[in-house]
Amino acid sequence: MLLIDVARVSEEVSRTSSRLGKIGHLAELLGRVRSEEAELAIAYLYGELPQRQIGVGWRSLQDLPAPRQIATMTLTRVNDLFDEIKRQGGAGSQAARKALVGELFGGLTQQEQAFLIRLLSGELRQGALEGAMIEAVAKASGAPSAEVRRALTLRGWLPAVGAAALAGGVEALRGFHVEVGRPVAPMLAQSAPSMAAALAKVGEPAALEWKIDGIRVQAHRAGETVAAFTRTLDDITAQVPELVEAVRALPYDDLILDGEVIALRADGRPEPFQVTASRVASRVDVAKMRAKTPLSVFFFDALRVAGRDLLDLTDTERHDALRAAVPDNLLIPRLTTGDVPEAEAFFAEVVRRGHEGVVVKSPKTPYAAGRRGAGWIKVKPRHTLDLVVLAVEWGHGRREGRLSNLHLGARAPETGGFVMLGKTFKGLTDELLAWQTERFLALADGPTDGWTVKVRPEQVVEVAFDAVQTSSRYPGGMALRFARVLRYREDKRAEEADTVETVRSLMF
DNA sequence: TTCCGACAGTGGGGTCGCAAT
DNA sequence: ATTGCGACCCCACTATCGGAA
């Protein structure tokens, strides 16, 4: 199959607003792809590469050769070039990589180039990704989408599942099973603004668990072999020897457990997320890092114990199996209750201990792998500040032509100025986007680089955030984590905004 | 007919490792 | 030695479609 066929379908999908329409276009292409190229077609059409990454990002996609008129590039040839690009390494590799990227793009038409740029920069922006592709595979293969989802849960790579479905239908999908050593897409949590809201969503009684601010890890053990995978299924076994040792010491040798690794201080309180992230990301001298910043591991779910798959069991049943396999000191603290005051006391205690919040779990739900199911609801405390908008950036995509991303500043009374604490684009409705575009154009002040519009510091905005963290990027040495807009404060003047000192007092 | 679950999009700060400067 | 880039860790929130109620 030619790349142009895929690029054309992608464009068609972009133009179609109906979700069923998008699925139809995708399925139509899957219906005519040769089986050897099915995996490639599926991957490219939902924004993935079989290579996962090839070391080419937005910067490497500048200054591309002129397009050709005639489309001749096949999917197989694209894949071969991706392989070659990925293999480049060592001194001079950037030049070699650039040459290969040039060779690839020099063989493409305008439309194909545009498609590959979007694919490689991770922004397909066609309104259809994995969810739509699952349905398209189901439609093209004649298999129920639930079967496709199930196989995907167990295999973790949709192109492989899709190719199997297209070749062998439901029968082939049923051939996928849990394999120790191959990660399962982890279940994710929705969020709620309060414990009461979370309990109401779940329906009481619920299991409450500490939410600790570390790195999600899925641990596998087959015999004496242990492996650890992140949320995106990357193998980080080498970076977490503490986990490997802990799992190897368990009394079962055929296991898949779900948990979190985190760096704790000597007094048991959590280190800031940055410390845990630094430790887990370090690959060069793990032993040295470990001596300085040891990791603790805590488990909260079990997908397989003693060779028995637990995915379809209820939360309660899985937790019983977990407790049988893991000693108490490796378990995330948990309380089952339907009582709101009791739940709120639990929440307050978790926060008092310095942890991130609570996950409220429905006792009856199975492990909804890869989904943000209603079975898990996270609740976190929320801080707010009244800050001043210092500048605004033009938006992309559906926000094109709107001023979108706000630069936020706290008041610095001693200088009479403002200190930037970060940016946010979250929490804005279309109505608010329209309003702020007009408002900030009216406040525009000074030269613009065509991207960022500086404004007179007069507009106060109430911002919610999770924490203040140390920052080497911003002048105050601190930045907001997960900042989002709550509302504009038309009743407040900039001189009444929160100060840098107030923000500093919120750091831990 | 209305409601709500699932998805996709729009970007945020921080960290590491590597190659180029 | 420093800087830029790619990849990946954490992520919140809104709009939209279409099936559920």
GROMACS .gro file of N, CA, C and O in nm, chain A residues 217-312:
model
  384
  217VAL      N    1   0.388   0.190   3.853
  217VAL     CA    2   0.470   0.078   3.807
  217VAL      C    3   0.388  -0.051   3.807
  217VAL      O    4   0.316  -0.081   3.902
  218GLN      N    5   0.401  -0.125   3.698
  218GLN     CA    6   0.341  -0.259   3.691
  218GLN      C    7   0.455  -0.360   3.702
  218GLN      O    8   0.548  -0.358   3.621
  219ALA      N    9   0.448  -0.443   3.805
  219ALA     CA   10   0.557  -0.538   3.831
  219ALA      C   11   0.518  -0.677   3.784
  219ALA      O   12   0.408  -0.724   3.812
  220HIS      N   13   0.608  -0.740   3.710
  220HIS     CA   14   0.585  -0.877   3.662
  220HIS      C   15   0.691  -0.969   3.721
  220HIS      O   16   0.807  -0.931   3.731
  221ARG      N   17   0.650  -1.089   3.757
  221ARG     CA   18   0.749  -1.186   3.802
  221ARG      C   19   0.717  -1.323   3.743
  221ARG      O   20   0.605  -1.374   3.757
  222ALA      N   21   0.817  -1.380   3.676
  222ALA     CA   22   0.807  -1.517   3.626
  222ALA      C   23   0.929  -1.591   3.678
  222ALA      O   24   1.040  -1.562   3.637
  223GLY      N   25   0.908  -1.680   3.770
  223GLY     CA   26   1.022  -1.747   3.834
  223GLY      C   27   1.102  -1.642   3.910
  223GLY      O   28   1.048  -1.566   3.988
  224GLU      N   29   1.232  -1.636   3.883
  224GLU     CA   30   1.315  -1.536   3.950
  224GLU      C   31   1.332  -1.410   3.866
  224GLU      O   32   1.404  -1.318   3.903
  225THR      N   33   1.267  -1.407   3.749
  225THR     CA   34   1.278  -1.290   3.662
  225THR      C   35   1.170  -1.189   3.695
  225THR      O   36   1.051  -1.220   3.694
  226VAL      N   37   1.214  -1.065   3.724
  226VAL     CA   38   1.119  -0.958   3.756
  226VAL      C   39   1.137  -0.846   3.654
  226VAL      O   40   1.248  -0.815   3.612
  227ALA      N   41   1.024  -0.786   3.612
  227ALA     CA   42   1.030  -0.671   3.522
  227ALA      C   43   0.934  -0.565   3.573
  227ALA      O   44   0.836  -0.596   3.642
  228ALA      N   45   0.964  -0.439   3.539
  228ALA     CA   46   0.881  -0.327   3.584
  228ALA      C   47   0.850  -0.239   3.465
  228ALA      O   48   0.939  -0.206   3.386
  229PHE      N   49   0.723  -0.199   3.453
  229PHE     CA   50   0.679  -0.117   3.339
  229PHE      C   51   0.605   0.007   3.387
  229PHE      O   52   0.534   0.004   3.486
  230THR      N   53   0.623   0.117   3.311
  230THR     CA   54   0.555   0.243   3.344
  230THR      C   55   0.413   0.241   3.288
  230THR      O   56   0.369   0.146   3.224
  231ARG      N   57   0.346   0.354   3.309
  231ARG     CA   58   0.209   0.371   3.263
  231ARG      C   59   0.199   0.358   3.111
  231ARG      O   60   0.098   0.311   3.059
  232THR      N   61   0.303   0.401   3.039
  232THR     CA   62   0.302   0.389   2.893
  232THR      C   63   0.375   0.262   2.848
  232THR      O   64   0.417   0.252   2.733
  233LEU      N   65   0.390   0.169   2.940
  233LEU     CA   66   0.441   0.035   2.913
  233LEU      C   67   0.589   0.031   2.880
  233LEU      O   68   0.638  -0.065   2.820
  234ASP      N   69   0.663   0.136   2.919
  234ASP     CA   70   0.808   0.133   2.902
  234ASP      C   71   0.871   0.049   3.012
  234ASP      O   72   0.827   0.051   3.127
  235ASP      N   73   0.976  -0.021   2.975
  235ASP     CA   74   1.046  -0.107   3.070
  235ASP      C   75   1.146  -0.025   3.152
  235ASP      O   76   1.240   0.031   3.097
  236ILE      N   77   1.123  -0.015   3.283
  236ILE     CA   78   1.216   0.059   3.370
  236ILE      C   79   1.276  -0.032   3.477
  236ILE      O   80   1.317   0.015   3.583
  237THR      N   81   1.283  -0.160   3.445
  237THR     CA   82   1.333  -0.257   3.543
  237THR      C   83   1.469  -0.215   3.600
  237THR      O   84   1.491  -0.221   3.722
  238ALA      N   85   1.559  -0.169   3.511
  238ALA     CA   86   1.696  -0.138   3.555
  238ALA      C   87   1.700  -0.019   3.651
  238ALA      O   88   1.795  -0.004   3.727
  239GLN      N   89   1.598   0.068   3.645
  239GLN     CA   90   1.601   0.188   3.729
  239GLN      C   91   1.542   0.167   3.867
  239GLN      O   92   1.551   0.254   3.952
  240VAL      N   93   1.476   0.053   3.889
  240VAL     CA   94   1.408   0.034   4.017
  240VAL      C   95   1.448  -0.097   4.085
  240VAL      O   96   1.364  -0.185   4.109
  241PRO      N   97   1.577  -0.110   4.120
  241PRO     CA   98   1.623  -0.236   4.181
  241PRO      C   99   1.551  -0.266   4.313
  241PRO      O  100   1.532  -0.384   4.347
  242GLU      N  101   1.510  -0.163   4.385
  242GLU     CA  102   1.438  -0.185   4.511
  242GLU      C  103   1.312  -0.265   4.485
  242GLU      O  104   1.277  -0.357   4.561
  243LEU      N  105   1.240  -0.230   4.379
  243LEU     CA  106   1.118  -0.303   4.345
  243LEU      C  107   1.150  -0.447   4.306
  243LEU      O  108   1.082  -0.540   4.348
  244VAL      N  109   1.253  -0.462   4.226
  244VAL     CA  110   1.291  -0.597   4.180
  244VAL      C  111   1.318  -0.687   4.300
  244VAL      O  112   1.268  -0.801   4.307
  245GLU      N  113   1.393  -0.634   4.397
  245GLU     CA  114   1.425  -0.715   4.515
  245GLU      C  115   1.301  -0.747   4.597
  245GLU      O  116   1.284  -0.859   4.646
  246ALA      N  117   1.215  -0.646   4.611
  246ALA     CA  118   1.094  -0.667   4.692
  246ALA      C  119   1.004  -0.773   4.628
  246ALA      O  120   0.949  -0.860   4.698
  247VAL      N  121   0.990  -0.769   4.496
  247VAL     CA  122   0.901  -0.864   4.430
  247VAL      C  123   0.962  -1.004   4.430
  247VAL      O  124   0.893  -1.105   4.444
  248ARG      N  125   1.094  -1.008   4.418
  248ARG     CA  126   1.161  -1.138   4.419
  248ARG      C  127   1.148  -1.207   4.555
  248ARG      O  128   1.154  -1.330   4.564
  249ALA      N  129   1.127  -1.127   4.658
  249ALA     CA  130   1.118  -1.183   4.793
  249ALA      C  131   0.977  -1.233   4.826
  249ALA      O  132   0.955  -1.291   4.932
  250LEU      N  133   0.881  -1.210   4.737
  250LEU     CA  134   0.743  -1.251   4.765
  250LEU      C  135   0.730  -1.403   4.753
  250LEU      O  136   0.807  -1.467   4.682
  251PRO      N  137   0.631  -1.459   4.819
  251PRO     CA  138   0.617  -1.605   4.821
  251PRO      C  139   0.560  -1.666   4.692
  251PRO      O  140   0.549  -1.788   4.684
  252TYR      N  141   0.522  -1.584   4.593
  252TYR     CA  142   0.470  -1.639   4.468
  252TYR      C  143   0.563  -1.603   4.354
  252TYR      O  144   0.623  -1.496   4.353
  253ASP      N  145   0.571  -1.690   4.253
  253ASP     CA  146   0.666  -1.661   4.145
  253ASP      C  147   0.597  -1.643   4.010
  253ASP      O  148   0.661  -1.644   3.907
  254ASP      N  149   0.466  -1.624   4.011
  254ASP     CA  150   0.396  -1.598   3.885
  254ASP      C  151   0.296  -1.486   3.913
  254ASP      O  152   0.183  -1.511   3.953
  255LEU      N  153   0.341  -1.361   3.892
  255LEU     CA  154   0.270  -1.245   3.946
  255LEU      C  155   0.265  -1.129   3.849
  255LEU      O  156   0.358  -1.108   3.771
  256ILE      N  157   0.156  -1.052   3.855
  256ILE     CA  158   0.153  -0.917   3.797
  256ILE      C  159   0.087  -0.826   3.900
  256ILE      O  160  -0.029  -0.850   3.938
  257LEU      N  161   0.160  -0.726   3.946
  257LEU     CA  162   0.109  -0.636   4.050
  257LEU      C  163   0.110  -0.493   3.999
  257LEU      O  164   0.193  -0.455   3.917
  258ASP      N  165   0.018  -0.414   4.052
  258ASP     CA  166   0.007  -0.273   4.013
  258ASP      C  167   0.039  -0.187   4.134
  258ASP      O  168  -0.014  -0.212   4.244
  259GLY      N  169   0.127  -0.090   4.117
  259GLY     CA  170   0.164  -0.009   4.233
  259GLY      C  171   0.233   0.121   4.195
  259GLY      O  172   0.220   0.169   4.082
  260GLU      N  173   0.307   0.173   4.289
  260GLU     CA  174   0.370   0.304   4.274
  260GLU      C  175   0.507   0.298   4.342
  260GLU      O  176   0.519   0.242   4.452
  261VAL      N  177   0.608   0.357   4.278
  261VAL     CA  178   0.736   0.375   4.348
  261VAL      C  179   0.750   0.522   4.383
  261VAL      O  180   0.707   0.610   4.308
  262ILE      N  181   0.810   0.549   4.499
  262ILE     CA  182   0.822   0.687   4.545
  262ILE      C  183   0.944   0.700   4.636
  262ILE      O  184   0.979   0.605   4.707
  263ALA      N  185   1.006   0.817   4.631
  263ALA     CA  186   1.117   0.845   4.723
  263ALA      C  187   1.058   0.906   4.850
  263ALA      O  188   0.987   1.005   4.843
  264LEU      N  189   1.089   0.842   4.963
  264LEU     CA  190   1.043   0.893   5.092
  264LEU      C  191   1.162   0.947   5.170
  264LEU      O  192   1.274   0.899   5.157
  265ARG      N  193   1.135   1.047   5.253
  265ARG     CA  194   1.240   1.099   5.341
  265ARG      C  195   1.258   1.002   5.459
  265ARG      O  196   1.177   0.910   5.477
  266ALA      N  197   1.360   1.026   5.539
  266ALA     CA  198   1.387   0.938   5.652
  266ALA      C  199   1.269   0.934   5.748
  266ALA      O  200   1.242   0.831   5.810
  267ASP      N  201   1.196   1.045   5.757
  267ASP     CA  202   1.083   1.048   5.850
  267ASP      C  203   0.956   0.990   5.789
  267ASP      O  204   0.850   0.992   5.852
  268GLY      N  205   0.965   0.937   5.666
  268GLY     CA  206   0.852   0.871   5.605
  268GLY      C  207   0.765   0.963   5.520
  268GLY      O  208   0.677   0.915   5.449
  269ARG      N  209   0.790   1.093   5.529
  269ARG     CA  210   0.711   1.183   5.444
  269ARG      C  211   0.764   1.178   5.301
  269ARG      O  212   0.881   1.148   5.279
  270PRO      N  213   0.676   1.204   5.203
  270PRO     CA  214   0.721   1.193   5.063
  270PRO      C  215   0.814   1.307   5.023
  270PRO      O  216   0.797   1.420   5.068
  271GLU      N  217   0.911   1.277   4.939
  271GLU     CA  218   0.990   1.381   4.874
  271GLU      C  219   0.901   1.447   4.769
  271GLU      O  220   0.803   1.388   4.724
  272PRO      N  221   0.934   1.569   4.726
  272PRO     CA  222   0.861   1.630   4.614
  272PRO      C  223   0.869   1.539   4.491
  272PRO      O  224   0.968   1.465   4.475
  273PHE      N  225   0.768   1.546   4.408
  273PHE     CA  226   0.764   1.459   4.290
  273PHE      C  227   0.893   1.468   4.208
  273PHE      O  228   0.939   1.369   4.152
  274GLN      N  229   0.950   1.588   4.201
  274GLN     CA  230   1.071   1.607   4.121
  274GLN      C  231   1.183   1.512   4.163
  274GLN      O  232   1.263   1.466   4.082
  275VAL      N  233   1.191   1.484   4.293
  275VAL     CA  234   1.298   1.396   4.344
  275VAL      C  235   1.274   1.252   4.298
  275VAL      O  236   1.366   1.185   4.250
  276THR      N  237   1.150   1.206   4.310
  276THR     CA  238   1.118   1.071   4.264
  276THR      C  239   1.140   1.060   4.112
  276THR      O  240   1.199   0.963   4.064
  277ALA      N  241   1.097   1.161   4.040
  277ALA     CA  242   1.109   1.157   3.894
  277ALA      C  243   1.255   1.154   3.852
  277ALA      O  244   1.293   1.080   3.760
  278SER      N  245   1.336   1.232   3.921
  278SER     CA  246   1.478   1.234   3.890
  278SER      C  247   1.541   1.098   3.913
  278SER      O  248   1.617   1.046   3.830
  279ARG      N  249   1.508   1.040   4.026
  279ARG     CA  250   1.564   0.909   4.059
  279ARG      C  251   1.523   0.803   3.955
  279ARG      O  252   1.606   0.728   3.905
  280VAL      N  253   1.395   0.798   3.921
  280VAL     CA  254   1.347   0.693   3.831
  280VAL      C  255   1.399   0.714   3.689
  280VAL      O  256   1.421   0.618   3.615
  281ALA      N  257   1.423   0.841   3.652
  281ALA     CA  258   1.470   0.869   3.515
  281ALA      C  259   1.619   0.844   3.500
  281ALA      O  260   1.670   0.839   3.389
  282SER      N  261   1.691   0.832   3.612
  282SER     CA  262   1.836   0.815   3.605
  282SER      C  263   1.871   0.671   3.569
  282SER      O  264   1.831   0.577   3.638
  283ARG      N  265   1.950   0.657   3.463
  283ARG     CA  266   1.982   0.523   3.414
  283ARG      C  267   2.131   0.493   3.422
  283ARG      O  268   2.172   0.380   3.409
  284VAL      N  269   2.213   0.597   3.440
  284VAL     CA  270   2.357   0.579   3.424
  284VAL      C  271   2.423   0.512   3.545
  284VAL      O  272   2.493   0.413   3.531
  285ASP      N  273   2.402   0.567   3.662
  285ASP     CA  274   2.464   0.508   3.781
  285ASP      C  275   2.358   0.486   3.888
  285ASP      O  276   2.349   0.559   3.987
  286VAL      N  277   2.279   0.385   3.865
  286VAL     CA  278   2.162   0.360   3.950
  286VAL      C  279   2.205   0.331   4.095
  286VAL      O  280   2.143   0.377   4.190
  287ALA      N  281   2.315   0.259   4.111
  287ALA     CA  282   2.359   0.222   4.246
  287ALA      C  283   2.388   0.347   4.329
  287ALA      O  284   2.349   0.357   4.445
  288LYS      N  285   2.455   0.443   4.266
  288LYS     CA  286   2.489   0.567   4.336
  288LYS      C  287   2.362   0.646   4.369
  288LYS      O  288   2.347   0.698   4.480
  289MET      N  289   2.274   0.655   4.270
  289MET     CA  290   2.148   0.726   4.292
  289MET      C  291   2.068   0.660   4.404
  289MET      O  292   2.007   0.725   4.487
  290ARG      N  293   2.072   0.528   4.404
  290ARG     CA  294   1.996   0.452   4.503
  290ARG      C  295   2.045   0.482   4.644
  290ARG      O  296   1.966   0.493   4.737
  291ALA      N  297   2.179   0.491   4.659
  291ALA     CA  298   2.235   0.518   4.791
  291ALA      C  299   2.188   0.654   4.842
  291ALA      O  300   2.161   0.672   4.961
  292LYS      N  301   2.175   0.749   4.752
  292LYS     CA  302   2.138   0.885   4.791
  292LYS      C  303   1.987   0.899   4.806
  292LYS      O  304   1.939   0.963   4.899
  293THR      N  305   1.914   0.841   4.712
  293THR     CA  306   1.768   0.858   4.710
  293THR      C  307   1.702   0.721   4.693
  293THR      O  308   1.667   0.682   4.582
  294PRO      N  309   1.684   0.647   4.800
  294PRO     CA  310   1.622   0.515   4.788
  294PRO      C  311   1.474   0.527   4.752
  294PRO      O  312   1.408   0.624   4.787
  295LEU      N  313   1.426   0.426   4.680
  295LEU     CA  314   1.284   0.423   4.643
  295LEU      C  315   1.209   0.325   4.732
  295LEU      O  316   1.263   0.220   4.770
  296SER      N  317   1.086   0.359   4.763
  296SER     CA  318   0.996   0.265   4.829
  296SER      C  319   0.892   0.222   4.727
  296SER      O  320   0.861   0.298   4.635
  297VAL      N  321   0.838   0.101   4.743
  297VAL     CA  322   0.735   0.055   4.652
  297VAL      C  323   0.612   0.013   4.732
  297VAL      O  324   0.623  -0.045   4.839
  298PHE      N  325   0.495   0.051   4.679
  298PHE     CA  326   0.368   0.015   4.741
  298PHE      C  327   0.274  -0.037   4.634
  298PHE      O  328   0.262   0.023   4.527
  299PHE      N  329   0.205  -0.146   4.665
  299PHE     CA  330   0.113  -0.204   4.568
  299PHE      C  331  -0.032  -0.181   4.609
  299PHE      O  332  -0.064  -0.176   4.729
  300PHE      N  333  -0.118  -0.165   4.509
  300PHE     CA  334  -0.260  -0.146   4.540
  300PHE      C  335  -0.352  -0.238   4.460
  300PHE      O  336  -0.473  -0.236   4.479
  301ASP      N  337  -0.294  -0.317   4.368
  301ASP     CA  338  -0.381  -0.407   4.291
  301ASP      C  339  -0.299  -0.526   4.242
  301ASP      O  340  -0.177  -0.520   4.236
  302ALA      N  341  -0.371  -0.632   4.209
  302ALA     CA  342  -0.306  -0.753   4.158
  302ALA      C  343  -0.381  -0.801   4.035
  302ALA      O  344  -0.503  -0.819   4.037
  303LEU      N  345  -0.308  -0.819   3.925
  303LEU     CA  346  -0.369  -0.865   3.800
  303LEU      C  347  -0.348  -1.014   3.780
  303LEU      O  348  -0.417  -1.078   3.700
  304ARG      N  349  -0.252  -1.067   3.853
  304ARG     CA  350  -0.224  -1.210   3.842
  304ARG      C  351  -0.148  -1.252   3.967
  304ARG      O  352  -0.051  -1.187   4.006
  305VAL      N  353  -0.193  -1.358   4.029
  305VAL     CA  354  -0.124  -1.411   4.147
  305VAL      C  355  -0.118  -1.562   4.136
  305VAL      O  356  -0.220  -1.627   4.111
  306ALA      N  357   0.000  -1.615   4.153
  306ALA     CA  358   0.022  -1.760   4.147
  306ALA      C  359  -0.035  -1.820   4.018
  306ALA      O  360  -0.096  -1.927   4.017
  307GLY      N  361  -0.015  -1.746   3.908
  307GLY     CA  362  -0.056  -1.798   3.779
  307GLY      C  363  -0.203  -1.784   3.747
  307GLY      O  364  -0.249  -1.829   3.642
  308ARG      N  365  -0.278  -1.720   3.836
  308ARG     CA  366  -0.422  -1.705   3.812
  308ARG      C  367  -0.452  -1.560   3.771
  308ARG      O  368  -0.417  -1.466   3.842
  309ASP      N  369  -0.519  -1.543   3.656
  309ASP     CA  370  -0.553  -1.409   3.607
  309ASP      C  371  -0.671  -1.353   3.685
  309ASP      O  372  -0.772  -1.421   3.704
  310LEU      N  373  -0.658  -1.226   3.727
  310LEU     CA  374  -0.757  -1.167   3.816
  310LEU      C  375  -0.831  -1.049   3.753
  310LEU      O  376  -0.917  -0.988   3.816
  311LEU      N  377  -0.797  -1.015   3.627
  311LEU     CA  378  -0.850  -0.894   3.564
  311LEU      C  379  -1.002  -0.884   3.572
  311LEU      O  380  -1.057  -0.776   3.591
  312ASP      N  381  -1.070  -0.996   3.557
  312ASP     CA  382  -1.216  -0.991   3.551
  312ASP      C  383  -1.282  -1.003   3.688
  312ASP      O  384  -1.403  -0.995   3.699
   0.00000   0.00000   0.00000
